[in-house]
CSV table of C-alpha atoms and ligand atoms in Angstrom, one decimal:
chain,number,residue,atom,x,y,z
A,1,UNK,CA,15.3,12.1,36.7
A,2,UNK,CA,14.4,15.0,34.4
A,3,UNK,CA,11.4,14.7,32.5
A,4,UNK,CA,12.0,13.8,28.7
A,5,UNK,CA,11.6,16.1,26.0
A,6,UNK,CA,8.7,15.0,23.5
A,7,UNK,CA,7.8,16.5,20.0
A,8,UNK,CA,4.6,15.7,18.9
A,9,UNK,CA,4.5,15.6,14.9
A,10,UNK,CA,0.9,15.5,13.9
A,11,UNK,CA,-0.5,16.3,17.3
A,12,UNK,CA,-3.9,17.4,16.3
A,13,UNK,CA,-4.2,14.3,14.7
A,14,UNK,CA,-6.3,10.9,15.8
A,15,UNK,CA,-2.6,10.1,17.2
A,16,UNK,CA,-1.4,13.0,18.3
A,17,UNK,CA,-4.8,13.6,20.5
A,18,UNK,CA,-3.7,9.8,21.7
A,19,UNK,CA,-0.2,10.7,22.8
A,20,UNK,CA,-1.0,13.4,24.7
A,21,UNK,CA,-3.5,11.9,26.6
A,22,UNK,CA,-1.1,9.2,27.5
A,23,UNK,CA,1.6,12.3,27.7
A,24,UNK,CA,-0.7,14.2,30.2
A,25,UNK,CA,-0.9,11.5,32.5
A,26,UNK,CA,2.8,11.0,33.4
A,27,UNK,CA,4.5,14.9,33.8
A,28,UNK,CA,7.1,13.4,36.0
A,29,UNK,CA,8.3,11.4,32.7
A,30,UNK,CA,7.1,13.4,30.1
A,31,UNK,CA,7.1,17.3,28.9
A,32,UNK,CA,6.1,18.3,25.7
A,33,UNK,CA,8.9,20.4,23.7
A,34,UNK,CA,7.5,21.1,20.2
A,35,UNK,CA,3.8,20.1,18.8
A,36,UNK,CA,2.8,20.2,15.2
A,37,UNK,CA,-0.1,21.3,13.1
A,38,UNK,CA,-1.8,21.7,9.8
A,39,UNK,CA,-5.5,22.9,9.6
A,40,UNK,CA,-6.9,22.6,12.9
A,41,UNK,CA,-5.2,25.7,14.3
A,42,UNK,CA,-7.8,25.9,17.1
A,43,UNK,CA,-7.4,22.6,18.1
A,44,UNK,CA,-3.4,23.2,18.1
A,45,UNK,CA,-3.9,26.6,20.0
A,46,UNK,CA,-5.7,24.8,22.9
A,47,UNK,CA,-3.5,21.9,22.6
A,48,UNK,CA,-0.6,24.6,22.9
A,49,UNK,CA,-2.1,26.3,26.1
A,50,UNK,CA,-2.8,22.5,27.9
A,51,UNK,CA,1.0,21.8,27.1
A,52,UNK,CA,3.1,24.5,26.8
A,53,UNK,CA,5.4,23.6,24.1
A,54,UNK,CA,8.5,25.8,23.6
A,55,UNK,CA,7.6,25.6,19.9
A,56,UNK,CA,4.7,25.1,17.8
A,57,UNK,CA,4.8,24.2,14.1
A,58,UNK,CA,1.7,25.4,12.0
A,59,UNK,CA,1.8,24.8,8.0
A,60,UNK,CA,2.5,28.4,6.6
A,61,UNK,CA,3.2,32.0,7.6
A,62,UNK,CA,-0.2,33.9,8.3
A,63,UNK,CA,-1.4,30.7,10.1
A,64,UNK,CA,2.2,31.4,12.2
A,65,UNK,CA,0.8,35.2,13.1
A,66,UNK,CA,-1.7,34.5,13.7
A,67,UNK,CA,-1.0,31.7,16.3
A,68,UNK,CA,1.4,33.2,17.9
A,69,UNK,CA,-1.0,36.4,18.1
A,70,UNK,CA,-3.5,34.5,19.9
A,71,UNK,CA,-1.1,32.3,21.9
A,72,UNK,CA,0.4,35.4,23.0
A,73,UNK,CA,-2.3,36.7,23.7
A,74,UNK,CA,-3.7,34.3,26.5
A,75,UNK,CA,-0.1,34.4,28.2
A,76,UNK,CA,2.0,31.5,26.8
A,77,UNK,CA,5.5,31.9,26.0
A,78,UNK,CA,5.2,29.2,22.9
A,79,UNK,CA,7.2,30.5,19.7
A,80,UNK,CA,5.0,29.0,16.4
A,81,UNK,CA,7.4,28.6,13.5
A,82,UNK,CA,6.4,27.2,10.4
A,83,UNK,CA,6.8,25.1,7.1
A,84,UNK,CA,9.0,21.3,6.9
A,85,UNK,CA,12.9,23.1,7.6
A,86,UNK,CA,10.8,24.0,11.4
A,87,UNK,CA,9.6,20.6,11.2
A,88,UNK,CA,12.7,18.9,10.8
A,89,UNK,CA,14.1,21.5,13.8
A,90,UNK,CA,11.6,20.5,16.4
A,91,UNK,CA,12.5,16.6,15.0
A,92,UNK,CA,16.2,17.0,15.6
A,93,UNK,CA,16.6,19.5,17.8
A,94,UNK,CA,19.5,18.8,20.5
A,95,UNK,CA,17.1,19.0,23.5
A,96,UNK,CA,14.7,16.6,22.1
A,97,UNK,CA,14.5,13.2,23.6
A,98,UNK,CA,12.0,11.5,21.2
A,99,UNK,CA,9.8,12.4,18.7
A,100,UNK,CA,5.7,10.8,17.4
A,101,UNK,CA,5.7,10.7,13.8
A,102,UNK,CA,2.2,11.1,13.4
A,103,UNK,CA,1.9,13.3,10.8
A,104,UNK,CA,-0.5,11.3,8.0
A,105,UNK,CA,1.2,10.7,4.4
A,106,UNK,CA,4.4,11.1,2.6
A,107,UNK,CA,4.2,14.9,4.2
A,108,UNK,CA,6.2,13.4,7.5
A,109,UNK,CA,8.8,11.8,5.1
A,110,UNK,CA,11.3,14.8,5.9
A,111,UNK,CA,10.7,15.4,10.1
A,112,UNK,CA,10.5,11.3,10.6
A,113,UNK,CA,13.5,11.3,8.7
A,114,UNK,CA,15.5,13.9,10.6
A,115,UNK,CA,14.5,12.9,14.0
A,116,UNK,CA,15.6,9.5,13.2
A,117,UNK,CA,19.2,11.3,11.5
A,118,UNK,CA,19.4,12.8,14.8
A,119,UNK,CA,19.5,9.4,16.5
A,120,UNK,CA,16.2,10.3,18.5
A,121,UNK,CA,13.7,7.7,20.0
A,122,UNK,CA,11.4,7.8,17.1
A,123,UNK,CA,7.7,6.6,17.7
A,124,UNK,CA,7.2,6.0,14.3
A,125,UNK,CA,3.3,6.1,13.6
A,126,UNK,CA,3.5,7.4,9.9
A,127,UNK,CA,3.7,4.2,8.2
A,128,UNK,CA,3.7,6.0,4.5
A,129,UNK,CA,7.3,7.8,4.9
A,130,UNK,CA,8.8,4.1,5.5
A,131,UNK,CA,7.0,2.5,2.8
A,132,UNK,CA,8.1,5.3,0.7
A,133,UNK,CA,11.7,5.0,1.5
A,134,UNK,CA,12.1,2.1,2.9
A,135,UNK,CA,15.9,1.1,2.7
A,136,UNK,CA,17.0,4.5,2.6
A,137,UNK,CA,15.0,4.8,6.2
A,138,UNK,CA,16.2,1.8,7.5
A,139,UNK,CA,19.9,2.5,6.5
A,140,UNK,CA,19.6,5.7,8.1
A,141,UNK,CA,18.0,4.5,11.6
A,142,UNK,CA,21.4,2.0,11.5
A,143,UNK,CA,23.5,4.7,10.8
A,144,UNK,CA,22.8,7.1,12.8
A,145,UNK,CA,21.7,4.8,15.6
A,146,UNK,CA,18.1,6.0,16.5
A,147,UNK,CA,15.7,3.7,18.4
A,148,UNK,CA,12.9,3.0,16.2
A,149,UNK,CA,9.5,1.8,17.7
A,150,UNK,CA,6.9,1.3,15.6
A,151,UNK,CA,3.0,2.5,16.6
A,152,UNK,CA,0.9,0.5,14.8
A,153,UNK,CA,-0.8,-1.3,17.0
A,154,UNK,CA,-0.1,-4.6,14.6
A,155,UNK,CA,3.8,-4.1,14.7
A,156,UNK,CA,3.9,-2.8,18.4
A,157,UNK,CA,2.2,-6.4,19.3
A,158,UNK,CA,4.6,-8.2,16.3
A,159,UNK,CA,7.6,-6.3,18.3
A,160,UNK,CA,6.4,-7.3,21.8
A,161,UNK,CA,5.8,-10.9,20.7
A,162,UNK,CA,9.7,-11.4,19.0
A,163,UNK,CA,12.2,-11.9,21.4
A,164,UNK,CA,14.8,-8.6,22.3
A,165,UNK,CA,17.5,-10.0,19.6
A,166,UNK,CA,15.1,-10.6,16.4
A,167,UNK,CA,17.7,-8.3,14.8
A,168,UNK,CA,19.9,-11.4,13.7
A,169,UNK,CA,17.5,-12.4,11.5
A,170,UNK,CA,13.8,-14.0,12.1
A,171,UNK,CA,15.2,-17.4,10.7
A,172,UNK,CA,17.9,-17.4,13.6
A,173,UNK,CA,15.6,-16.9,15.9
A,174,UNK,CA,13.4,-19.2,15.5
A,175,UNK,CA,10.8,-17.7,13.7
A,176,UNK,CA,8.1,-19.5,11.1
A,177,UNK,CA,5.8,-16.5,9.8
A,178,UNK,CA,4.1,-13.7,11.3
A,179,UNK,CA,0.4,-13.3,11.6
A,180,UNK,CA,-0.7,-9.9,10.3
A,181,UNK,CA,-4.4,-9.5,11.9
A,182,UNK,CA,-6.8,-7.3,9.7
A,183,UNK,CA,-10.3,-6.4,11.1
A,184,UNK,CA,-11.6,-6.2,7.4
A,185,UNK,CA,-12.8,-2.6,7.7
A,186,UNK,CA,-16.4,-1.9,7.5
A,187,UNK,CA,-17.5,-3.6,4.0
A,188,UNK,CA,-15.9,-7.2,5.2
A,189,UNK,CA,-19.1,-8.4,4.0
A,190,UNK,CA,-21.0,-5.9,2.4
A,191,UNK,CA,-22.4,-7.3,-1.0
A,192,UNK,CA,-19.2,-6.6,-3.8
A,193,UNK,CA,-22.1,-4.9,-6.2
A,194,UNK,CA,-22.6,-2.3,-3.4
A,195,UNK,CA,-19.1,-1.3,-3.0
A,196,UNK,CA,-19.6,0.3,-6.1
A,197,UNK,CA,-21.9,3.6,-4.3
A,198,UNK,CA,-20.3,3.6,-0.9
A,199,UNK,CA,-19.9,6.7,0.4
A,200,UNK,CA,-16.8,8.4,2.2
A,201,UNK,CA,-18.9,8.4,5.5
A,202,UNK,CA,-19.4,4.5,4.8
A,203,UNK,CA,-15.9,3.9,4.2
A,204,UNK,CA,-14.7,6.0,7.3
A,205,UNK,CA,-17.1,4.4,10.2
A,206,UNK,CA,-14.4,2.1,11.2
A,207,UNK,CA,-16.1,-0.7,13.3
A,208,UNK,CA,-13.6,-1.3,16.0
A,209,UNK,CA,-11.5,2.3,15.7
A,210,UNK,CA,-11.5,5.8,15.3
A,211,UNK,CA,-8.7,7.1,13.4
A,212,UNK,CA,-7.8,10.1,10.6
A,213,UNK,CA,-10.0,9.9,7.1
A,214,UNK,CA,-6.7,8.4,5.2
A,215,UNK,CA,-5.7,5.4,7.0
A,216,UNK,CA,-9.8,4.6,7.9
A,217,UNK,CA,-10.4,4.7,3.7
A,218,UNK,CA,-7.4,2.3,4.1
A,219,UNK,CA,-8.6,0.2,6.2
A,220,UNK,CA,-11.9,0.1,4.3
A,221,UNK,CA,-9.8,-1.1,1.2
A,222,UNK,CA,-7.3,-2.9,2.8
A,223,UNK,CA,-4.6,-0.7,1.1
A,224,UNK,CA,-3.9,0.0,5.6
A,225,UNK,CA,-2.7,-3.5,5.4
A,226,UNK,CA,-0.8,-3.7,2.1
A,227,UNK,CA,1.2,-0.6,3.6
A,228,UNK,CA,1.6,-2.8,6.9
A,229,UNK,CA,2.9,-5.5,5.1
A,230,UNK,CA,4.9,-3.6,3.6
A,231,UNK,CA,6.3,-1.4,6.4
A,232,UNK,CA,6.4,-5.3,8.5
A,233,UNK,CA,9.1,-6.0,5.7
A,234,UNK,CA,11.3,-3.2,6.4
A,235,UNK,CA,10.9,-3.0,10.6
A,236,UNK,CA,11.7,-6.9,11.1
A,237,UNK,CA,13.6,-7.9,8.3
A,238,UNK,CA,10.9,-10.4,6.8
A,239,UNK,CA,10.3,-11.2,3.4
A,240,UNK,CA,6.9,-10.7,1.8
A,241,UNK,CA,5.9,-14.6,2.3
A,242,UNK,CA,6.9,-14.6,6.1
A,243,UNK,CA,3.8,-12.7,6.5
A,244,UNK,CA,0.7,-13.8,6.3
A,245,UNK,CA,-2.5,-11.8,6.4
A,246,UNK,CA,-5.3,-13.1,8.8
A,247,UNK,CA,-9.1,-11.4,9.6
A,248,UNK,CA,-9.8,-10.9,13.1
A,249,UNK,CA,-12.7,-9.0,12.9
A,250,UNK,CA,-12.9,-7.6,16.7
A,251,UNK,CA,-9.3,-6.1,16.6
A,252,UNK,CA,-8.3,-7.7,19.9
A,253,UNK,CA,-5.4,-9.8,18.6
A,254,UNK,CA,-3.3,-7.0,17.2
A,255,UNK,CA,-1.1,-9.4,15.4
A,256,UNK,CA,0.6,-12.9,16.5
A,257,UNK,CA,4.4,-14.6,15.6
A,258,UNK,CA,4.4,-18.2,14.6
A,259,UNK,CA,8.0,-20.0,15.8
A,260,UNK,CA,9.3,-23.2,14.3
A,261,UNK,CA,8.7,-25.3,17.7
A,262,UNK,CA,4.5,-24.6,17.3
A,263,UNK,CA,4.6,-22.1,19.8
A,264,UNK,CA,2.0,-19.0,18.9
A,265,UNK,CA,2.9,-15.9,20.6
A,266,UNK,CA,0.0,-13.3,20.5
A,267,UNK,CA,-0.3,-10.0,21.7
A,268,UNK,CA,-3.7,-9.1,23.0
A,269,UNK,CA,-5.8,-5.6,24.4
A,270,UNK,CA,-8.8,-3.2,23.9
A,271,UNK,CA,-8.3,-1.5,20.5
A,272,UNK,CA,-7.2,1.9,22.0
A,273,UNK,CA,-4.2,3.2,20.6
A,274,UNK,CA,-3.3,4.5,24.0
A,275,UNK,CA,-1.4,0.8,24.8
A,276,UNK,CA,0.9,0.9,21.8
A,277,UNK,CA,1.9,4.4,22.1
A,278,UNK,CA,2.5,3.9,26.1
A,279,UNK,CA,4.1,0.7,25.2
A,280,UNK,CA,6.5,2.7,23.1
A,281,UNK,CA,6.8,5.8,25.1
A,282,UNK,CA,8.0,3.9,28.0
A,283,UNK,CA,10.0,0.8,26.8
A,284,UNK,CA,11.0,-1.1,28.2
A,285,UNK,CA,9.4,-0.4,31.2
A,286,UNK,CA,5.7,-0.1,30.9
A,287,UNK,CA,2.8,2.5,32.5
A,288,UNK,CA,-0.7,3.3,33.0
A,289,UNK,CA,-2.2,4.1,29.5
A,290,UNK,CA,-5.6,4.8,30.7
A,291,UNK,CA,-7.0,1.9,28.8
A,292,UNK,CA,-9.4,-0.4,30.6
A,293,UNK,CA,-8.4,-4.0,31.4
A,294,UNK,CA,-9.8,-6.8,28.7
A,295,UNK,CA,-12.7,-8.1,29.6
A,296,UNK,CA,-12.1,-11.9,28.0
A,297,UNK,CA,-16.1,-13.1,29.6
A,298,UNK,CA,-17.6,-9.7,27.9
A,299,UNK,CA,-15.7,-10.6,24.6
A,300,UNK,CA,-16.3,-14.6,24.7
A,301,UNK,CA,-15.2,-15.6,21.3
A,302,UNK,CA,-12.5,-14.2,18.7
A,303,UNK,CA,-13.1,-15.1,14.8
A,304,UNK,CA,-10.7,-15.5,12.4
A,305,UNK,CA,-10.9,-15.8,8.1
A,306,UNK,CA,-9.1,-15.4,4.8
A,307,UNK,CA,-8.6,-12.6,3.4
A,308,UNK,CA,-10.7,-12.1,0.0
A,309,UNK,CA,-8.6,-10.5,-2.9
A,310,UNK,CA,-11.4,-10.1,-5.0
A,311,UNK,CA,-13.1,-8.4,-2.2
A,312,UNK,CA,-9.6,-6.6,-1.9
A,313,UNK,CA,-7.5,-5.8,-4.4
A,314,UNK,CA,-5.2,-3.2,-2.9
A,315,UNK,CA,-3.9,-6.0,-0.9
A,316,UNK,CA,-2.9,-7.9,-4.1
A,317,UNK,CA,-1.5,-4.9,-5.2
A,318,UNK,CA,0.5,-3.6,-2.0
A,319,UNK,CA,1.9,-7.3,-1.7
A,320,UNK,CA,3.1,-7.5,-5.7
A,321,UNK,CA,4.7,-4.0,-5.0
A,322,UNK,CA,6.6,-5.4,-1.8
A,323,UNK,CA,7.8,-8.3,-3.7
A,324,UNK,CA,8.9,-6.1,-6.5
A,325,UNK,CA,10.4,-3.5,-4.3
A,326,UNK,CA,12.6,-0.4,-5.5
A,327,UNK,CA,10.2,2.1,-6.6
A,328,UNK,CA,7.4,-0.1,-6.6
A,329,UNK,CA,6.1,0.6,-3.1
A,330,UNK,CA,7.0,4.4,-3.1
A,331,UNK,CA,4.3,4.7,-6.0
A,332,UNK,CA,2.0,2.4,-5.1
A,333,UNK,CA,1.7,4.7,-1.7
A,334,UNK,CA,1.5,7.9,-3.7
A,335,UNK,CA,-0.6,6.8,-6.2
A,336,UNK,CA,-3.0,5.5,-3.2
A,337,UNK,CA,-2.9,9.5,-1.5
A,338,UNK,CA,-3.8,10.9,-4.6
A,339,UNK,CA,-7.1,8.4,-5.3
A,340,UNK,CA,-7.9,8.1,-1.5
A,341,UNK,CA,-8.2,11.8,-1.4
A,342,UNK,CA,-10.2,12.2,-4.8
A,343,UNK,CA,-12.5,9.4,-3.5
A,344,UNK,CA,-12.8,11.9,-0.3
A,345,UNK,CA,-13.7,14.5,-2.3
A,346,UNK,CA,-16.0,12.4,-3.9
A,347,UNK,CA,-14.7,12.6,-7.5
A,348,UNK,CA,-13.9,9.0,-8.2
A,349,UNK,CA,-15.5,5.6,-7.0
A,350,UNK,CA,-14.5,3.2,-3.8
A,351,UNK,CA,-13.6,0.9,-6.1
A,352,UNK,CA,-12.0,3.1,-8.7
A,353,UNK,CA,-8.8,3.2,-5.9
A,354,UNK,CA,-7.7,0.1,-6.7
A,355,UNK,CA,-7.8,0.4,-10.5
A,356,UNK,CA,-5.7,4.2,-10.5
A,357,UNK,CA,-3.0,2.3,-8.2
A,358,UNK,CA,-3.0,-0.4,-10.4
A,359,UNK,CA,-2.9,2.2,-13.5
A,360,UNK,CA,0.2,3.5,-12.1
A,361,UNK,CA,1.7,0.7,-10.7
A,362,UNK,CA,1.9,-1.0,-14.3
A,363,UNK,CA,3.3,2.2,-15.9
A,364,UNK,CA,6.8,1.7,-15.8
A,365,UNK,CA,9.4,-0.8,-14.0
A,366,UNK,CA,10.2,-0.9,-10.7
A,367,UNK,CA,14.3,0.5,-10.5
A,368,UNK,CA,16.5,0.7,-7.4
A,369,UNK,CA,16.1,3.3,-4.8
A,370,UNK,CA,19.7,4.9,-4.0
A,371,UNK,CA,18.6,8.6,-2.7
A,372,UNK,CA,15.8,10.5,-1.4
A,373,UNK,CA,15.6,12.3,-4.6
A,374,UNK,CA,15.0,9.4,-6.6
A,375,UNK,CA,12.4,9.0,-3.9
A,376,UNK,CA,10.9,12.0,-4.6
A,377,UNK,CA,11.0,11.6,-8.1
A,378,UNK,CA,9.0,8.3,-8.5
A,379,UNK,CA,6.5,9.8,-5.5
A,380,UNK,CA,6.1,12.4,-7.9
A,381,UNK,CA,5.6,10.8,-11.1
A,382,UNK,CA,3.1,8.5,-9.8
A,383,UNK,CA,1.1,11.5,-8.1
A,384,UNK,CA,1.0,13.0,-11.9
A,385,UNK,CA,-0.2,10.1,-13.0
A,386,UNK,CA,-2.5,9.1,-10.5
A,387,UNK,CA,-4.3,12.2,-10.9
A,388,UNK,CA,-4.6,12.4,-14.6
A,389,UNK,CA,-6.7,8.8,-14.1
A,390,UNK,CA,-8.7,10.7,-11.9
A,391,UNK,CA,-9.6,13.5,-13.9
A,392,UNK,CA,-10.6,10.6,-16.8
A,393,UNK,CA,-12.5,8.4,-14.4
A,394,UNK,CA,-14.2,11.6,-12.7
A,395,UNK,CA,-15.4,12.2,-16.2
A,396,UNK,CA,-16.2,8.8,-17.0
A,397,UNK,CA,-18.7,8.8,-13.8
B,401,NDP,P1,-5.1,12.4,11.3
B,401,NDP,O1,-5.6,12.7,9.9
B,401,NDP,O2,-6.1,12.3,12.4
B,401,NDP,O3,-3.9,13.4,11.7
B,401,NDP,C1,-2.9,13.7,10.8
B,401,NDP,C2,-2.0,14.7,11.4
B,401,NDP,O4,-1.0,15.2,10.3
B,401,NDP,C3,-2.7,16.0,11.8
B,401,NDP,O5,-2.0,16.5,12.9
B,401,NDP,C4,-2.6,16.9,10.6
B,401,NDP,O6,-2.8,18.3,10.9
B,401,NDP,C5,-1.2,16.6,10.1
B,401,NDP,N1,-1.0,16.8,8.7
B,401,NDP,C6,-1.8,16.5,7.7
B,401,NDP,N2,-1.3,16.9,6.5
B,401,NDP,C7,-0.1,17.5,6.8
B,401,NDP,C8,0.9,18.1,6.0
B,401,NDP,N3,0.8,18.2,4.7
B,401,NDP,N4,2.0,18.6,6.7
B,401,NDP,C9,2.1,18.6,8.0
B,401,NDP,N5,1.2,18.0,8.8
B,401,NDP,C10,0.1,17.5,8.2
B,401,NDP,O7,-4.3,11.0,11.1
B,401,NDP,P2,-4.0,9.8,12.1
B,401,NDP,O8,-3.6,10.4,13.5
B,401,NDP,O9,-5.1,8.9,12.1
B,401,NDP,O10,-2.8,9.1,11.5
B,401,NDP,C11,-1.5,9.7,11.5
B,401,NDP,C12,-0.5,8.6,11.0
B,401,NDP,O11,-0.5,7.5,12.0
B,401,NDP,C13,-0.8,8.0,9.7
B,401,NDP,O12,0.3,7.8,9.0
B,401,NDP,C14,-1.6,6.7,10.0
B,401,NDP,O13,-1.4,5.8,9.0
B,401,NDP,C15,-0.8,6.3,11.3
B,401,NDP,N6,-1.6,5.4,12.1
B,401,NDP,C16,-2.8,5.9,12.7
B,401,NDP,C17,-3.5,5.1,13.5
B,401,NDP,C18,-4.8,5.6,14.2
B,401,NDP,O14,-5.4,4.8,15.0
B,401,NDP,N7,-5.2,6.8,13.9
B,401,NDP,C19,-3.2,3.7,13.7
B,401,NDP,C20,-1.9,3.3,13.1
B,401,NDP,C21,-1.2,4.2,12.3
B,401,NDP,P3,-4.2,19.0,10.9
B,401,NDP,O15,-5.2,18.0,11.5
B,401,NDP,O16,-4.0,20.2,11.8
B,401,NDP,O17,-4.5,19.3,9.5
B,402,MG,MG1,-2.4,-0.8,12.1
């Protein structure tokens, strides 16, 4: 059997890095066609010369020269192209098998959306371009066909734990709720006065994972989970109260499903993201992921708790937007970009995310989502206002 084609969006990324670990380990399956950049051009150019891509995707023109300069340089035949149209070609092009979305934030809208237009196998990691667009997504992964795995580790164990026809409809198959697990980040207990000074280092030590800055200030806030929630909606067909949210602080449970007869199925492992994304790559047959077996005597107990909304407003929030839906989630995930990068950049507070989000949120009614562009439009309004609250509230520091 030939090898299948793989393009890696996002592959200097926390996931990307993953995949092609997992990648590496299997070149009788696997061959990498196209991999994807942004900043880390170093990191892509030794990526590039491990794995040969035909193409490499890089963010703008003199980052392309200078690229393929180098590349060219050290003997590899890799073409770099550039900017989202040479995205979207690497996701949809004809001798692509299946395609990571790993790229972070509404940026992978576009690719995800053309591989899955292309009817690929889409490892969809990029949880913000289905919150974004959710029906429009979904519609299009029906319509044109394309096998959508998700890569969250919480919805790769939800998806392992439903049975292969859960596509009738969770009620017909038996289905009570779904247990979300959350690890509650690293201030699951810190004192709420003191989340007032934490610092972006604080809010990215993730206790149990290492991932990008975005999704570990999400985690830190919960928003990570809001945007699960939300994307859990769209990828099994549930309805905002079929999911409940549930603290696991040791991330070993990656998420459970309740059935009507009692019976709790659970999907346990190490928290690597190595199992999810071999999970994915091969389904349904399954392969050596590099990740160490569980050690259930070393672990001896799991804890479970509540989720605290005070503690966490952006889970109040993402919830209220899922149960409004329309445009409500597409700016509540914009409006969290733009205040989870000025919090990065240390111009607003921790806790000032939740209070620009809910800013925006409250700004205008949620309306019907009928095409990307209206999409794109409420994405966009929400960014502008999003980061005139920052400007204020930077001031108001
Ligand atoms: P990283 O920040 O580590 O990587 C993001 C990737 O996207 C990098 O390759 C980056 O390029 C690229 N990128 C950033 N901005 C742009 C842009 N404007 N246009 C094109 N490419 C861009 O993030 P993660 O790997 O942690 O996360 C990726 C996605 O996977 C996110 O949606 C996240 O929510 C999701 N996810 C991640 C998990 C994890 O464990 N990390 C777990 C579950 C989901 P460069 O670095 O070169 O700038
Ligand atoms: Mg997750």
């Amino acid at each position: 059997m030939n090898p299948q084609q793989i393009t890696v969006l996002g592959a200097t990324g926390s996931i990307g890095i993953s995949t092609l670990d997992v990648i590496a380990r299997h070149p009788d399956r696997y061959q990498v066609f196209a991999l994807s950049g942004h900043s880390r051009l170093d990191e892509l150019q030794a990526l590039c010369l491990q794995h040969q891509p035909v193409f490499a995707v890089v963010a703008d023109s003199p980052s392309a020269k200078r690229l393929q300069a180098s590349l060219a340089a050290a003997g590899s035949k890799t073409d770099v192209i550039f900017g989202e149209d040479a995205l979207c070609q690497v996701a949809a092009h004809p001798e692509v098998d299946t395609v990571m979305a790993a790229i972070v934030g509404a940026a992978g809208l576009r690719p995800t959306l053309a591989a899955v237009e292309a009817g690929k196998k889409v490892l969809l990691a990029n949880k913000e371009a289905l919150v974004m667009s959710g029906a429009l997504f979904m519609q299009a992964v029906a319509k044109s066909g394309a096998v959508l795995l998700p890569i969250d580790s919480e919805h790769n164990a939800i998806f392992q734990c439903l049975p292969g026809d859960y596509s009738r409809g969770l009620e017909h198959v038996g289905v009570r709720r779904i247990l979300l697990t959350a690890s509650g980040g690293p201030f699951r207990q810190t004192p709420l006065d003191q989340l007032l000074t934490v610092t972006p280092e604080q809010a990215c030590a993730h206790p149990n994972w290492s991932m990008g800055q975005k999704i570990s200030v999400d985690s830190a806030s919960m928003m990570n989970k809001g945007l699960e929630l939300i994307e859990a909606c769209w990828l099994f067909d549930a309805k905002p109260a079929q999911i409940e949210v549930v603290i696991h602080p040791q991330s070993v449970i990656h998420s459970l499903v309740d059935y009507v007869d009692g019976s709790v199925l659970a999907q346990l492992g190490n928290p690597d993201m190595r199992t999810p994304i071999s999970h994915a790559l091969a389904w349904p047959e399954r392969i050596d992921s590099g990740v160490a077996a569980l050690d259930l005597f070393a672990l001896a107990r799991l804890d479970f708790e509540a989720p605290d909304e005070q503690r966490f407003p952006c889970l109040r929030l993402a919830r209220e937007a899922a149960e409004q839906g329309g445009t409500a989630p597409t700016m509540l995930n914009a409006a969290n970009e733009v205040a989870v990068s000025a919090f990065l950049q240390r111009q607003i507070s921790f806790v000032q995310i939740a209070g620009i989000i809910d800013t925006v949120l409250s700004s205008e009614a949620s309306t019907a989502v009928t095409c990307l562009e209206a999409v794109f439009a409420a994405d966009s309004r929400a960014r502008t206002l999003a980061q005139q609250c920052v400007n204020q509230r930077g001031e108001a520091r």
